[in-house]
Short mmCIF file of C-alpha atoms in Angstrom, two decimals:
data_model
loop_
_atom_site.label_atom_id
_atom_site.label_comp_id
_atom_site.label_asym_id
_atom_site.label_seq_id
_atom_site.Cartn_x
_atom_site.Cartn_y
_atom_site.Cartn_z
CA UNK I 1 143.63 105.68 76.65
CA UNK I 2 140.27 107.44 76.80
CA UNK I 3 138.73 107.91 80.21
CA UNK I 4 135.75 105.70 80.92
CA UNK I 5 133.08 104.90 83.48
CA UNK I 6 130.87 101.86 83.98
CA UNK I 7 127.65 100.58 85.44
CA UNK I 8 128.10 97.36 87.38
CA UNK I 9 125.63 94.75 88.55
CA UNK I 10 124.47 91.18 88.11
CA UNK I 11 122.48 90.95 85.86
CA UNK I 12 123.46 94.01 83.83
CA UNK I 13 122.35 93.40 80.22
CA UNK I 14 119.09 95.31 80.81
CA UNK I 15 120.85 98.53 81.84
CA UNK I 16 120.15 101.64 79.80
CA UNK I 17 122.86 103.64 81.55
CA UNK I 18 125.39 103.23 78.68
CA UNK I 19 122.85 104.73 76.26
CA UNK I 20 122.17 107.67 78.59
CA UNK I 21 125.77 108.54 79.37
CA UNK I 22 126.86 107.87 75.80
CA UNK I 23 124.19 110.27 74.52
CA UNK I 24 125.38 113.01 76.88
CA UNK I 25 129.06 112.46 76.05
CA UNK I 26 128.28 112.78 72.32
CA UNK I 27 126.00 115.77 72.84
CA UNK I 28 128.71 117.63 74.74
CA UNK I 29 131.53 116.52 72.43
CA UNK I 30 133.45 115.01 75.34
CA UNK I 31 136.03 112.29 74.94
CA UNK I 32 135.11 109.31 77.03
CA UNK I 33 133.05 106.16 77.15
CA UNK I 34 130.60 104.43 79.44
CA UNK I 35 129.88 100.71 79.42
CA UNK I 36 128.05 97.99 81.30
CA UNK I 37 130.05 95.43 83.25
CA UNK I 38 128.66 92.30 84.86
CA UNK I 39 130.30 92.04 88.26
CA UNK I 40 129.91 89.27 90.82
CA UNK I 41 132.98 89.88 93.04
CA UNK I 42 133.04 93.50 94.18
CA UNK I 43 136.40 93.33 95.96
CA UNK I 44 138.14 92.07 92.83
CA UNK I 45 136.43 94.68 90.66
CA UNK I 46 137.46 97.63 92.82
CA UNK I 47 140.98 96.26 93.27
CA UNK I 48 141.42 96.20 89.48
CA UNK I 49 139.92 99.65 88.93
CA UNK I 50 141.61 101.41 91.84
CA UNK I 51 144.92 101.90 90.00
CA UNK I 52 143.47 102.48 86.51
CA UNK I 53 144.00 106.21 85.78
CA UNK I 54 141.49 106.15 82.91
CA UNK I 55 138.63 104.87 85.08
CA UNK I 56 136.41 107.75 86.24
CA UNK I 57 134.20 105.64 88.46
CA UNK I 58 131.02 103.61 88.22
CA UNK I 59 127.34 103.43 88.87
CA UNK I 60 126.02 100.47 90.84
CA UNK I 61 122.81 98.53 90.41
CA UNK I 62 121.24 95.31 91.69
CA UNK I 63 122.45 93.53 93.82
CA UNK I 64 125.49 95.56 94.95
CA UNK I 65 124.16 98.89 96.27
CA UNK I 66 124.52 97.95 99.91
CA UNK I 67 127.55 95.66 99.73
CA UNK I 68 129.60 98.22 97.76
CA UNK I 69 129.80 100.40 100.88
CA UNK I 70 132.29 97.91 102.33
CA UNK I 71 134.79 98.60 99.54
CA UNK I 72 134.92 102.41 99.31
CA UNK I 73 135.34 105.47 101.50
CA UNK I 74 132.21 107.14 102.85
CA UNK I 75 133.13 110.69 103.90
CA UNK I 76 129.57 111.90 103.31
CA UNK I 77 128.10 109.43 105.77
CA UNK I 78 125.90 107.67 103.21
CA UNK I 79 126.01 104.44 105.21
CA UNK I 80 124.34 106.15 108.13
CA UNK I 81 121.90 108.31 106.14
CA UNK I 82 120.74 106.02 103.31
CA UNK I 83 122.62 102.76 103.77
CA UNK I 84 123.28 102.19 100.06
CA UNK I 85 125.34 103.77 97.28
CA UNK I 86 124.86 103.85 93.52
CA UNK I 87 127.91 105.87 92.45
CA UNK I 88 131.64 105.52 93.13
CA UNK I 89 134.20 108.16 92.08
CA UNK I 90 137.74 109.24 92.88
CA UNK I 91 137.57 111.58 95.84
CA UNK I 92 140.26 113.43 97.82
CA UNK I 93 143.70 111.99 97.11
CA UNK I 94 142.30 109.59 94.54
CA UNK I 95 140.47 107.55 97.18
CA UNK I 96 137.47 105.63 95.83
CA UNK I 97 134.43 107.30 97.35
CA UNK I 98 130.78 106.28 97.43
CA UNK I 99 127.70 108.46 97.13
CA UNK I 100 124.04 108.08 96.25
CA UNK I 101 122.21 109.91 93.46
CA UNK I 102 119.10 107.71 93.55
CA UNK I 103 117.36 109.85 96.18
CA UNK I 104 117.65 113.00 94.05
CA UNK I 105 116.65 111.13 90.91
CA UNK I 106 113.57 109.72 92.62
CA UNK I 107 112.53 113.08 94.04
CA UNK I 108 112.86 115.15 90.84
CA UNK I 109 109.51 114.20 89.18
CA UNK I 110 107.72 114.69 92.52
CA UNK I 111 109.01 118.23 93.03
CA UNK I 112 106.03 120.47 93.64
CA UNK I 113 103.74 117.61 94.72
CA UNK I 114 102.43 118.09 98.25
CA UNK I 115 102.78 114.74 100.03
CA UNK I 116 103.10 116.07 103.58
CA UNK I 117 101.30 113.79 106.05
CA UNK I 118 99.78 111.77 103.21
CA UNK I 119 99.81 107.95 103.18
CA UNK I 120 102.37 106.25 100.95
CA UNK I 121 102.99 102.63 99.98
CA UNK I 122 106.47 101.44 99.01
CA UNK I 123 107.05 97.96 97.61
CA UNK I 124 110.55 96.58 98.21
CA UNK I 125 113.28 96.93 100.81
CA UNK I 126 116.52 96.83 98.80
CA UNK I 127 119.10 99.46 97.94
CA UNK I 128 116.75 101.53 95.77
CA UNK I 129 114.06 101.45 98.45
CA UNK I 130 116.52 102.90 100.97
CA UNK I 131 117.13 105.96 98.78
CA UNK I 132 113.41 106.33 98.16
CA UNK I 133 112.54 106.13 101.86
CA UNK I 134 115.28 108.68 102.56
CA UNK I 135 113.66 111.07 100.06
CA UNK I 136 110.13 110.41 101.36
CA UNK I 137 111.21 111.18 104.91
CA UNK I 138 112.32 114.61 103.71
CA UNK I 139 108.93 115.12 102.07
CA UNK I 140 107.33 114.55 105.49
CA UNK I 141 105.03 111.83 104.19
CA UNK I 142 103.17 109.54 106.48
CA UNK I 143 102.18 106.98 107.34
CA UNK I 144 104.22 104.62 105.14
CA UNK I 145 103.18 101.05 104.40
CA UNK I 146 106.33 99.18 103.41
CA UNK I 147 105.73 95.89 101.59
CA UNK I 148 108.72 93.64 102.12
CA UNK I 149 109.61 89.96 102.21
CA UNK I 150 111.25 90.36 105.63
CA UNK I 151 109.09 92.05 108.30
CA UNK I 152 112.14 92.65 110.50
CA UNK I 153 114.13 94.29 107.68
CA UNK I 154 111.15 96.41 106.72
CA UNK I 155 110.57 97.59 110.28
CA UNK I 156 114.26 98.41 110.66
CA UNK I 157 114.15 100.56 107.51
CA UNK I 158 111.12 102.54 108.68
CA UNK I 159 112.85 103.15 112.00
CA UNK I 160 116.12 104.09 110.29
CA UNK I 161 114.43 106.89 108.35
CA UNK I 162 112.14 107.98 111.16
CA UNK I 163 109.02 107.04 109.23
CA UNK I 164 105.79 106.06 110.93
CA UNK I 165 103.84 103.21 109.42
CA UNK I 166 103.72 99.45 109.14
CA UNK I 167 105.22 96.53 107.25
CA UNK I 168 103.11 94.19 105.17
CA UNK I 169 104.08 91.18 103.05
CA UNK I 170 104.47 91.75 99.33
CA UNK I 171 101.15 90.93 97.72
CA UNK I 172 99.04 92.10 100.66
CA UNK I 173 96.00 94.24 99.91
CA UNK I 174 96.85 97.90 99.39
CA UNK I 175 95.67 100.47 101.92
CA UNK I 176 94.44 103.84 100.61
CA UNK I 177 97.44 105.93 99.57
CA UNK I 178 98.34 109.15 97.82
CA UNK I 179 101.47 107.60 96.33
CA UNK I 180 102.36 104.00 95.45
CA UNK I 181 106.01 103.28 94.62
CA UNK I 182 107.34 100.01 93.26
CA UNK I 183 110.95 100.05 94.44
CA UNK I 184 111.46 96.33 93.76
CA UNK I 185 112.52 94.38 90.65
CA UNK I 186 109.05 92.83 90.44
CA UNK I 187 107.61 93.40 86.99
CA UNK I 188 111.04 93.75 85.39
CA UNK I 189 111.78 91.61 82.35
CA UNK I 190 112.99 88.25 83.61
CA UNK I 191 111.59 88.80 87.10
CA UNK I 192 108.35 87.71 88.74
CA UNK I 193 105.31 89.85 87.90
CA UNK I 194 103.87 92.36 90.35
CA UNK I 195 100.22 91.47 90.76
CA UNK I 196 98.39 94.02 92.87
CA UNK I 197 94.85 95.40 92.97
CA UNK I 198 94.86 99.20 92.72
CA UNK I 199 91.19 99.56 93.69
CA UNK I 200 91.95 100.98 97.18
CA UNK I 201 93.83 103.95 95.67
CA UNK I 202 91.93 107.21 95.34
CA UNK I 203 91.40 108.88 91.98
CA UNK I 204 94.11 111.45 92.73
CA UNK I 205 96.78 108.89 93.65
CA UNK I 206 100.15 108.71 91.87
CA UNK I 207 101.67 105.38 90.84
CA UNK I 208 105.47 105.43 90.46
CA UNK I 209 107.29 102.36 89.12
CA UNK I 210 111.10 102.54 89.07
CA UNK I 211 111.28 99.52 86.72
CA UNK I 212 112.24 100.65 83.20
CA UNK I 213 112.54 97.36 81.31
CA UNK I 214 109.78 97.13 80.21
CA UNK I 215 108.94 100.81 80.44
CA UNK I 216 105.19 100.23 80.46
CA UNK I 217 104.94 97.72 83.28
CA UNK I 218 101.76 95.88 84.21
CA UNK I 219 101.53 98.14 87.25
CA UNK I 220 101.62 101.32 85.16
CA UNK I 221 99.20 99.83 82.63
CA UNK I 222 96.75 99.08 85.44
CA UNK I 223 97.17 102.62 86.78
CA UNK I 224 96.58 104.07 83.31
CA UNK I 225 93.42 102.00 83.02
CA UNK I 226 92.22 103.60 86.26
CA UNK I 227 93.11 107.06 84.95
CA UNK I 228 95.69 107.56 87.71
CA UNK I 229 98.75 109.77 87.36
CA UNK I 230 101.87 107.71 86.65
CA UNK I 231 105.64 108.14 86.74
CA UNK I 232 107.71 105.60 84.85
CA UNK I 233 111.18 104.24 85.56
CA UNK I 234 112.95 106.47 83.05
CA UNK I 235 112.21 109.53 85.20
CA UNK I 236 114.27 108.25 88.12
CA UNK I 237 116.83 106.55 85.89
CA UNK I 238 117.64 109.69 83.91
CA UNK I 239 117.44 111.88 87.01
CA UNK I 240 119.94 109.87 89.03
CA UNK I 241 122.16 109.47 85.95
CA UNK I 242 122.31 113.25 85.51
CA UNK I 243 123.71 113.72 89.01
CA UNK I 244 126.15 110.85 88.49
CA UNK I 245 127.31 112.12 85.07
CA UNK I 246 128.37 115.44 86.54
CA UNK I 247 130.30 113.64 89.28
CA UNK I 248 132.00 111.19 86.91
CA UNK I 249 132.75 113.45 83.93
CA UNK I 250 132.90 116.92 85.55
CA UNK I 251 130.27 118.32 83.19
CA UNK I 252 126.56 119.04 83.47
CA UNK I 253 124.48 116.88 81.10
CA UNK I 254 122.35 118.70 78.50
CA UNK I 255 118.93 118.20 80.12
CA UNK I 256 117.35 120.43 77.47
CA UNK I 257 117.67 117.39 75.17
CA UNK I 258 115.71 115.03 77.42
CA UNK I 259 113.04 114.51 74.75
CA UNK I 260 115.68 113.21 72.32
CA UNK I 261 117.17 111.01 75.00
CA UNK I 262 113.79 109.57 75.96
CA UNK I 263 113.04 108.79 72.31
CA UNK I 264 116.38 106.95 72.07
CA UNK I 265 115.66 104.95 75.22
CA UNK I 266 112.18 103.90 74.11
CA UNK I 267 113.02 102.66 70.62
#
């Protein structure tokens, strides 16, 4: 059989990962496939894949990024550093091993932006938010206003990453910020909308929405209307996928063809 990898989650129909990895496999002329798989029971999924020699590994999306840590090895200490994984591969001795490429994917479009000591707002406290907070801590941002449904969970995350700031309920008025990140599913097709007034943001603020279905979310449309700099969900999606592709298929993706890939993803 041909080797294959998957993206797992619930729901999963919205995932663009098969298009991304399929494009890179074709571009490189590699034998292999990548598919989406709706998974509810993680233990059963990993038990079935563990002994499949053709399975290269998987990417993980909502709602499994935290829970998946309980089913794989963690030699890199991702549980302690980020607390969530988005990629599983065969490590030393064929042991299923977890890692996280979300942090690098999130950071890539911000490379070169000076956010040191500047205020940031992050909406959401799930698996993606953990990777984002991990990256922001390394950019020395601050203070961080984390908008979360659970004040205790939000406070614990800020403490975990050594970030100074406060926790506010989702939907609270924005404070002034240099960067606003939507790290939640709000605004995604099939999810509740993200209604937020961007007036408190300065004219040089950046609005970053990791949602990619739809690509032009209401948040990004509102930011565009204000003339603010924006980063859409494809930036992080493609960035994290590039790191994962190299892990899963032992080949660097052809990033010089990103324009073609983006056109494919936005049809």
